[in-house]
mmCIF file of C-alpha atoms in Angstrom:
data_model
loop_
_atom_site.group_PDB
_atom_site.id
_atom_site.type_symbol
_atom_site.label_atom_id
_atom_site.label_comp_id
_atom_site.label_asym_id
_atom_site.label_seq_id
_atom_site.Cartn_x
_atom_site.Cartn_y
_atom_site.Cartn_z
ATOM 1 C CA GLY A 713 53.978 106.517 82.540
ATOM 2 C CA GLN A 714 52.635 103.146 81.542
ATOM 3 C CA ASN A 715 55.053 100.253 81.529
ATOM 4 C CA ILE A 716 55.030 96.513 80.973
ATOM 5 C CA ASP A 717 58.134 94.455 81.718
ATOM 6 C CA GLN A 718 58.945 90.977 80.461
ATOM 7 C CA PRO A 719 62.255 89.135 80.154
ATOM 8 C CA THR A 720 63.753 89.576 76.702
ATOM 9 C CA GLU A 721 64.643 85.951 76.104
ATOM 10 C CA MET A 722 64.328 82.570 77.819
ATOM 11 C CA THR A 723 65.596 79.096 76.972
ATOM 12 C CA ALA A 724 63.971 75.812 77.964
ATOM 13 C CA THR A 725 64.185 72.123 77.106
ATOM 14 C CA GLU A 726 61.635 70.120 75.150
ATOM 15 C CA GLY A 727 59.237 68.364 77.525
ATOM 16 C CA ALA A 728 59.990 70.706 80.426
ATOM 17 C CA ILE A 729 57.950 73.523 82.052
ATOM 18 C CA VAL A 730 58.671 77.241 81.676
ATOM 19 C CA GLN A 731 57.182 80.286 83.386
ATOM 20 C CA ILE A 732 57.229 83.682 81.643
ATOM 21 C CA ASN A 733 56.678 86.620 83.969
ATOM 22 C CA CYS A 734 55.069 89.986 83.248
ATOM 23 C CA THR A 735 54.879 92.996 85.558
ATOM 24 C CA TYR A 736 52.869 96.065 84.720
ATOM 25 C CA GLN A 737 52.264 99.650 85.815
ATOM 26 C CA THR A 738 49.332 101.176 83.975
ATOM 27 C CA SER A 739 46.722 103.884 84.486
ATOM 28 C CA GLY A 740 43.899 101.605 85.481
ATOM 29 C CA PHE A 741 43.408 97.939 84.718
ATOM 30 C CA ASN A 742 40.716 96.213 82.718
ATOM 31 C CA GLY A 743 42.327 92.908 81.921
ATOM 32 C CA LEU A 744 45.559 91.236 80.833
ATOM 33 C CA PHE A 745 46.186 89.277 77.652
ATOM 34 C CA TRP A 746 48.860 86.832 76.571
ATOM 35 C CA TYR A 747 49.585 86.403 72.867
ATOM 36 C CA GLN A 748 51.902 84.055 70.995
ATOM 37 C CA GLN A 749 53.838 85.347 67.986
ATOM 38 C CA HIS A 750 55.922 83.074 65.772
ATOM 39 C CA ALA A 751 58.724 84.759 63.851
ATOM 40 C CA GLY A 752 57.392 86.675 60.845
ATOM 41 C CA GLU A 753 53.777 86.033 61.765
ATOM 42 C CA ALA A 754 50.931 87.884 63.453
ATOM 43 C CA PRO A 755 50.203 87.571 67.178
ATOM 44 C CA THR A 756 47.569 84.999 68.122
ATOM 45 C CA PHE A 757 45.425 85.128 71.252
ATOM 46 C CA LEU A 758 46.334 82.739 74.086
ATOM 47 C CA SER A 759 44.584 83.880 77.265
ATOM 48 C CA TYR A 760 42.791 86.631 79.123
ATOM 49 C CA ASN A 761 42.743 87.338 82.884
ATOM 50 C CA VAL A 762 40.718 90.009 84.636
ATOM 51 C CA LEU A 763 40.310 88.425 88.101
ATOM 52 C CA ASP A 764 43.065 87.182 90.393
ATOM 53 C CA GLY A 765 43.966 83.561 90.063
ATOM 54 C CA LEU A 766 44.931 80.894 87.592
ATOM 55 C CA GLU A 767 43.261 80.202 84.236
ATOM 56 C CA GLU A 768 44.155 76.866 82.666
ATOM 57 C CA LYS A 769 43.863 76.005 78.981
ATOM 58 C CA GLY A 770 45.424 72.686 78.119
ATOM 59 C CA ARG A 771 49.227 72.949 78.296
ATOM 60 C CA PHE A 772 49.054 76.711 78.889
ATOM 61 C CA SER A 773 48.027 78.466 82.119
ATOM 62 C CA SER A 774 47.973 82.152 82.985
ATOM 63 C CA PHE A 775 48.042 83.676 86.461
ATOM 64 C CA LEU A 776 47.156 87.187 87.608
ATOM 65 C CA SER A 777 47.723 89.150 90.821
ATOM 66 C CA ARG A 778 46.232 92.619 90.449
ATOM 67 C CA SER A 779 47.536 93.840 93.813
ATOM 68 C CA LYS A 780 51.104 93.021 92.732
ATOM 69 C CA GLY A 781 50.723 94.127 89.108
ATOM 70 C CA TYR A 782 51.988 90.703 88.102
ATOM 71 C CA SER A 783 51.114 87.893 85.738
ATOM 72 C CA TYR A 784 52.800 84.788 84.446
ATOM 73 C CA LEU A 785 52.263 82.398 81.574
ATOM 74 C CA LEU A 786 53.060 78.769 82.345
ATOM 75 C CA LEU A 787 53.803 76.385 79.502
ATOM 76 C CA LYS A 788 53.935 72.661 80.280
ATOM 77 C CA GLU A 789 55.241 69.706 78.268
ATOM 78 C CA LEU A 790 57.126 72.029 75.978
ATOM 79 C CA GLN A 791 57.196 71.215 72.279
ATOM 80 C CA MET A 792 59.522 72.552 69.612
ATOM 81 C CA LYS A 793 56.569 74.395 68.043
ATOM 82 C CA ASP A 794 56.301 76.481 71.239
ATOM 83 C CA SER A 795 59.423 78.362 70.144
ATOM 84 C CA ALA A 796 57.986 81.859 69.661
ATOM 85 C CA SER A 797 57.682 85.255 71.279
ATOM 86 C CA TYR A 798 55.101 85.652 74.032
ATOM 87 C CA LEU A 799 53.535 89.080 74.390
ATOM 88 C CA CYS A 800 51.891 90.406 77.546
ATOM 89 C CA ALA A 801 49.334 93.211 77.065
ATOM 90 C CA VAL A 802 47.237 95.149 79.583
ATOM 91 C CA THR A 803 43.976 97.007 78.960
ATOM 92 C CA ASP A 804 44.122 100.364 80.739
ATOM 93 C CA SER A 805 41.351 102.568 82.121
ATOM 94 C CA ASN A 806 40.543 103.822 78.600
ATOM 95 C CA TYR A 807 40.312 100.226 77.308
ATOM 96 C CA GLN A 808 43.470 100.726 75.282
ATOM 97 C CA LEU A 809 45.884 97.797 75.035
ATOM 98 C CA ILE A 810 49.411 98.495 76.292
ATOM 99 C CA TRP A 811 51.906 95.939 74.974
ATOM 100 C CA GLY A 812 55.102 94.553 76.425
ATOM 101 C CA ALA A 813 58.082 94.024 74.121
ATOM 102 C CA GLY A 814 57.632 90.255 74.290
ATOM 103 C CA THR A 815 59.695 87.333 75.551
ATOM 104 C CA LYS A 816 61.468 85.212 72.967
ATOM 105 C CA LEU A 817 61.269 81.577 74.066
ATOM 106 C CA ILE A 818 63.861 79.180 72.634
ATOM 107 C CA ILE A 819 63.158 75.464 72.989
ATOM 108 C CA LYS A 820 66.123 73.081 72.806
ATOM 109 C CA PRO A 821 65.836 69.343 72.135
ATOM 110 C CA ASN B 1026 36.143 82.743 56.805
ATOM 111 C CA ALA B 1027 39.059 85.001 55.846
ATOM 112 C CA GLY B 1028 39.275 86.972 59.136
ATOM 113 C CA VAL B 1029 41.513 90.047 58.738
ATOM 114 C CA THR B 1030 43.190 90.484 55.346
ATOM 115 C CA GLN B 1031 46.094 92.876 54.846
ATOM 116 C CA THR B 1032 47.756 93.871 51.597
ATOM 117 C CA PRO B 1033 50.507 94.114 50.509
ATOM 118 C CA LYS B 1034 52.673 91.702 52.517
ATOM 119 C CA PHE B 1035 55.903 93.454 51.576
ATOM 120 C CA ARG B 1036 56.734 96.881 50.161
ATOM 121 C CA ILE B 1037 59.814 99.001 49.583
ATOM 122 C CA LEU B 1038 59.218 102.746 49.360
ATOM 123 C CA LYS B 1039 61.535 105.608 48.548
ATOM 124 C CA ILE B 1040 61.676 108.575 50.906
ATOM 125 C CA GLY B 1041 58.828 110.968 50.147
ATOM 126 C CA GLN B 1042 56.630 108.433 48.363
ATOM 127 C CA SER B 1043 53.081 107.677 49.453
ATOM 128 C CA MET B 1044 51.180 104.451 49.835
ATOM 129 C CA THR B 1045 48.059 102.931 51.340
ATOM 130 C CA LEU B 1046 48.064 99.758 53.405
ATOM 131 C CA GLN B 1047 44.777 97.942 52.951
ATOM 132 C CA CYS B 1048 42.904 96.113 55.716
ATOM 133 C CA THR B 1049 39.596 94.260 55.393
ATOM 134 C CA GLN B 1050 37.747 92.108 57.898
ATOM 135 C CA ASP B 1051 34.718 89.898 57.305
ATOM 136 C CA MET B 1052 33.727 89.240 60.930
ATOM 137 C CA ASN B 1053 31.467 92.296 61.265
ATOM 138 C CA HIS B 1054 33.711 93.642 64.043
ATOM 139 C CA ASN B 1055 33.102 97.220 65.106
ATOM 140 C CA TYR B 1056 36.607 97.872 66.455
ATOM 141 C CA MET B 1057 39.629 98.052 64.161
ATOM 142 C CA TYR B 1058 43.237 98.990 64.886
ATOM 143 C CA TRP B 1059 46.529 99.737 63.177
ATOM 144 C CA TYR B 1060 49.748 98.863 64.985
ATOM 145 C CA ARG B 1061 53.409 99.050 64.097
ATOM 146 C CA GLN B 1062 55.993 96.680 65.513
ATOM 147 C CA ASP B 1063 59.669 97.569 65.498
ATOM 148 C CA PRO B 1064 62.320 94.922 66.264
ATOM 149 C CA GLY B 1065 62.547 94.190 69.996
ATOM 150 C CA MET B 1066 59.690 96.567 70.782
ATOM 151 C CA GLY B 1067 56.085 96.160 71.757
ATOM 152 C CA LEU B 1068 53.208 96.907 69.427
ATOM 153 C CA LYS B 1069 52.488 100.612 69.181
ATOM 154 C CA LEU B 1070 48.963 101.813 68.347
ATOM 155 C CA ILE B 1071 48.832 104.187 65.374
ATOM 156 C CA TYR B 1072 45.092 104.730 64.886
ATOM 157 C CA TYR B 1073 41.895 102.965 65.843
ATOM 158 C CA SER B 1074 38.216 103.032 64.937
ATOM 159 C CA VAL B 1075 35.162 102.099 66.986
ATOM 160 C CA GLY B 1076 32.844 101.989 63.991
ATOM 161 C CA ALA B 1077 32.237 103.265 60.477
ATOM 162 C CA GLY B 1078 32.867 106.999 60.244
ATOM 163 C CA ILE B 1079 34.714 107.185 63.590
ATOM 164 C CA THR B 1080 38.501 107.195 63.924
ATOM 165 C CA ASP B 1081 40.902 108.333 66.629
ATOM 166 C CA LYS B 1082 44.630 108.720 67.172
ATOM 167 C CA GLY B 1083 46.655 106.199 69.055
ATOM 168 C CA GLU B 1084 50.089 106.491 70.586
ATOM 169 C CA VAL B 1085 52.108 107.175 67.390
ATOM 170 C CA PRO B 1086 49.836 108.799 64.737
ATOM 171 C CA ASN B 1087 52.277 111.294 63.189
ATOM 172 C CA GLY B 1088 52.903 110.652 59.501
ATOM 173 C CA TYR B 1089 49.798 108.503 59.061
ATOM 174 C CA ASN B 1090 46.135 108.921 58.218
ATOM 175 C CA VAL B 1091 43.148 106.578 58.258
ATOM 176 C CA SER B 1092 39.540 106.424 57.142
ATOM 177 C CA ARG B 1093 36.648 104.103 57.970
ATOM 178 C CA SER B 1094 33.893 104.461 55.399
ATOM 179 C CA THR B 1095 32.570 100.917 55.923
ATOM 180 C CA THR B 1096 32.585 98.396 58.766
ATOM 181 C CA GLU B 1097 34.815 96.078 56.726
ATOM 182 C CA ASP B 1098 37.622 98.383 55.559
ATOM 183 C CA PHE B 1099 40.217 100.388 57.487
ATOM 184 C CA PRO B 1100 43.038 101.594 55.194
ATOM 185 C CA LEU B 1101 46.187 103.269 56.548
ATOM 186 C CA ARG B 1102 47.763 106.030 54.463
ATOM 187 C CA LEU B 1103 51.417 107.111 54.551
ATOM 188 C CA GLU B 1104 51.719 110.461 52.797
ATOM 189 C CA LEU B 1105 55.474 111.238 52.823
ATOM 190 C CA ALA B 1106 57.399 108.113 53.682
ATOM 191 C CA ALA B 1107 60.393 108.499 56.003
ATOM 192 C CA PRO B 1108 63.023 105.934 57.083
ATOM 193 C CA SER B 1109 61.555 106.062 60.616
ATOM 194 C CA GLN B 1110 58.426 104.411 59.203
ATOM 195 C CA THR B 1111 60.326 101.252 58.332
ATOM 196 C CA SER B 1112 58.471 98.670 60.403
ATOM 197 C CA VAL B 1113 56.004 95.794 60.366
ATOM 198 C CA TYR B 1114 52.414 96.993 60.322
ATOM 199 C CA PHE B 1115 49.540 94.955 61.719
ATOM 200 C CA CYS B 1116 45.843 95.562 61.337
ATOM 201 C CA ALA B 1117 43.554 94.023 63.971
ATOM 202 C CA SER B 1118 39.877 93.870 64.772
ATOM 203 C CA SER B 1119 37.700 92.951 67.727
ATOM 204 C CA SER B 1120 34.054 92.626 68.590
ATOM 205 C CA ALA B 1121 32.961 95.403 70.913
ATOM 206 C CA SER B 1122 30.889 92.929 72.832
ATOM 207 C CA GLU B 1123 33.478 90.178 73.343
ATOM 208 C CA PRO B 1124 37.046 91.481 73.157
ATOM 209 C CA THR B 1125 37.867 89.723 76.374
ATOM 210 C CA ASN B 1126 36.989 86.188 75.328
ATOM 211 C CA TYR B 1127 38.728 86.169 71.999
ATOM 212 C CA GLY B 1128 41.109 89.102 72.099
ATOM 213 C CA TYR B 1129 42.054 90.792 68.886
ATOM 214 C CA THR B 1130 42.235 89.086 65.500
ATOM 215 C CA PHE B 1131 45.323 90.207 63.621
ATOM 216 C CA GLY B 1132 46.076 90.358 59.930
ATOM 217 C CA SER B 1133 49.259 88.722 58.652
ATOM 218 C CA GLY B 1134 51.178 92.010 58.584
ATOM 219 C CA THR B 1135 52.867 94.291 56.061
ATOM 220 C CA ARG B 1136 56.648 94.556 56.136
ATOM 221 C CA LEU B 1137 57.523 98.088 54.960
ATOM 222 C CA THR B 1138 61.016 99.366 54.210
ATOM 223 C CA VAL B 1139 61.645 103.038 53.417
ATOM 224 C CA VAL B 1140 64.954 103.746 51.669
#
């Protein structure tokens, strides 16, 4: 079966750095997405990785290792507005998106 | 630019009632999707469409129907509402040529409760 695993919840301090991990087992791989979802709102696109390595976008970076079936999202200089759920999603061999359940990130002052 | 517009935002249905969730996009995207999101769960694909006149089942299609008569519109129909269909429904769209750069664009969601 196809499976994406993320921690259910994480807590971090304002101004700090947090890493959210995602492991996946899918039938084929055509890319990995990270989305941010604030409570009661729609998911919004953060990043896309298809090759191994690190992609940096301002305070957010995303890393992929295809051989390990592993990705992480790194958030630096945390702000209170970063409190949200972070969803990992993988595109399988049929170009269908398989979604993880999301990681709820709580930022404390 | 409105993006993806979903209506209604909230709805309470009685068991056995029917309703249509509306979804319209103004980005000329070929690909459109309907997802449901249950608390603590990932998004589950209900139906998708790769263009006007073409629809296909996703992971959880039972109890739902869709149509795609135009590029812009992709309504989702619930014929006989059941409590198991209580969920948040999201419509999304993507450009067939650039889904990787921008991902999917989501509507704001419809929160449906079946009692």
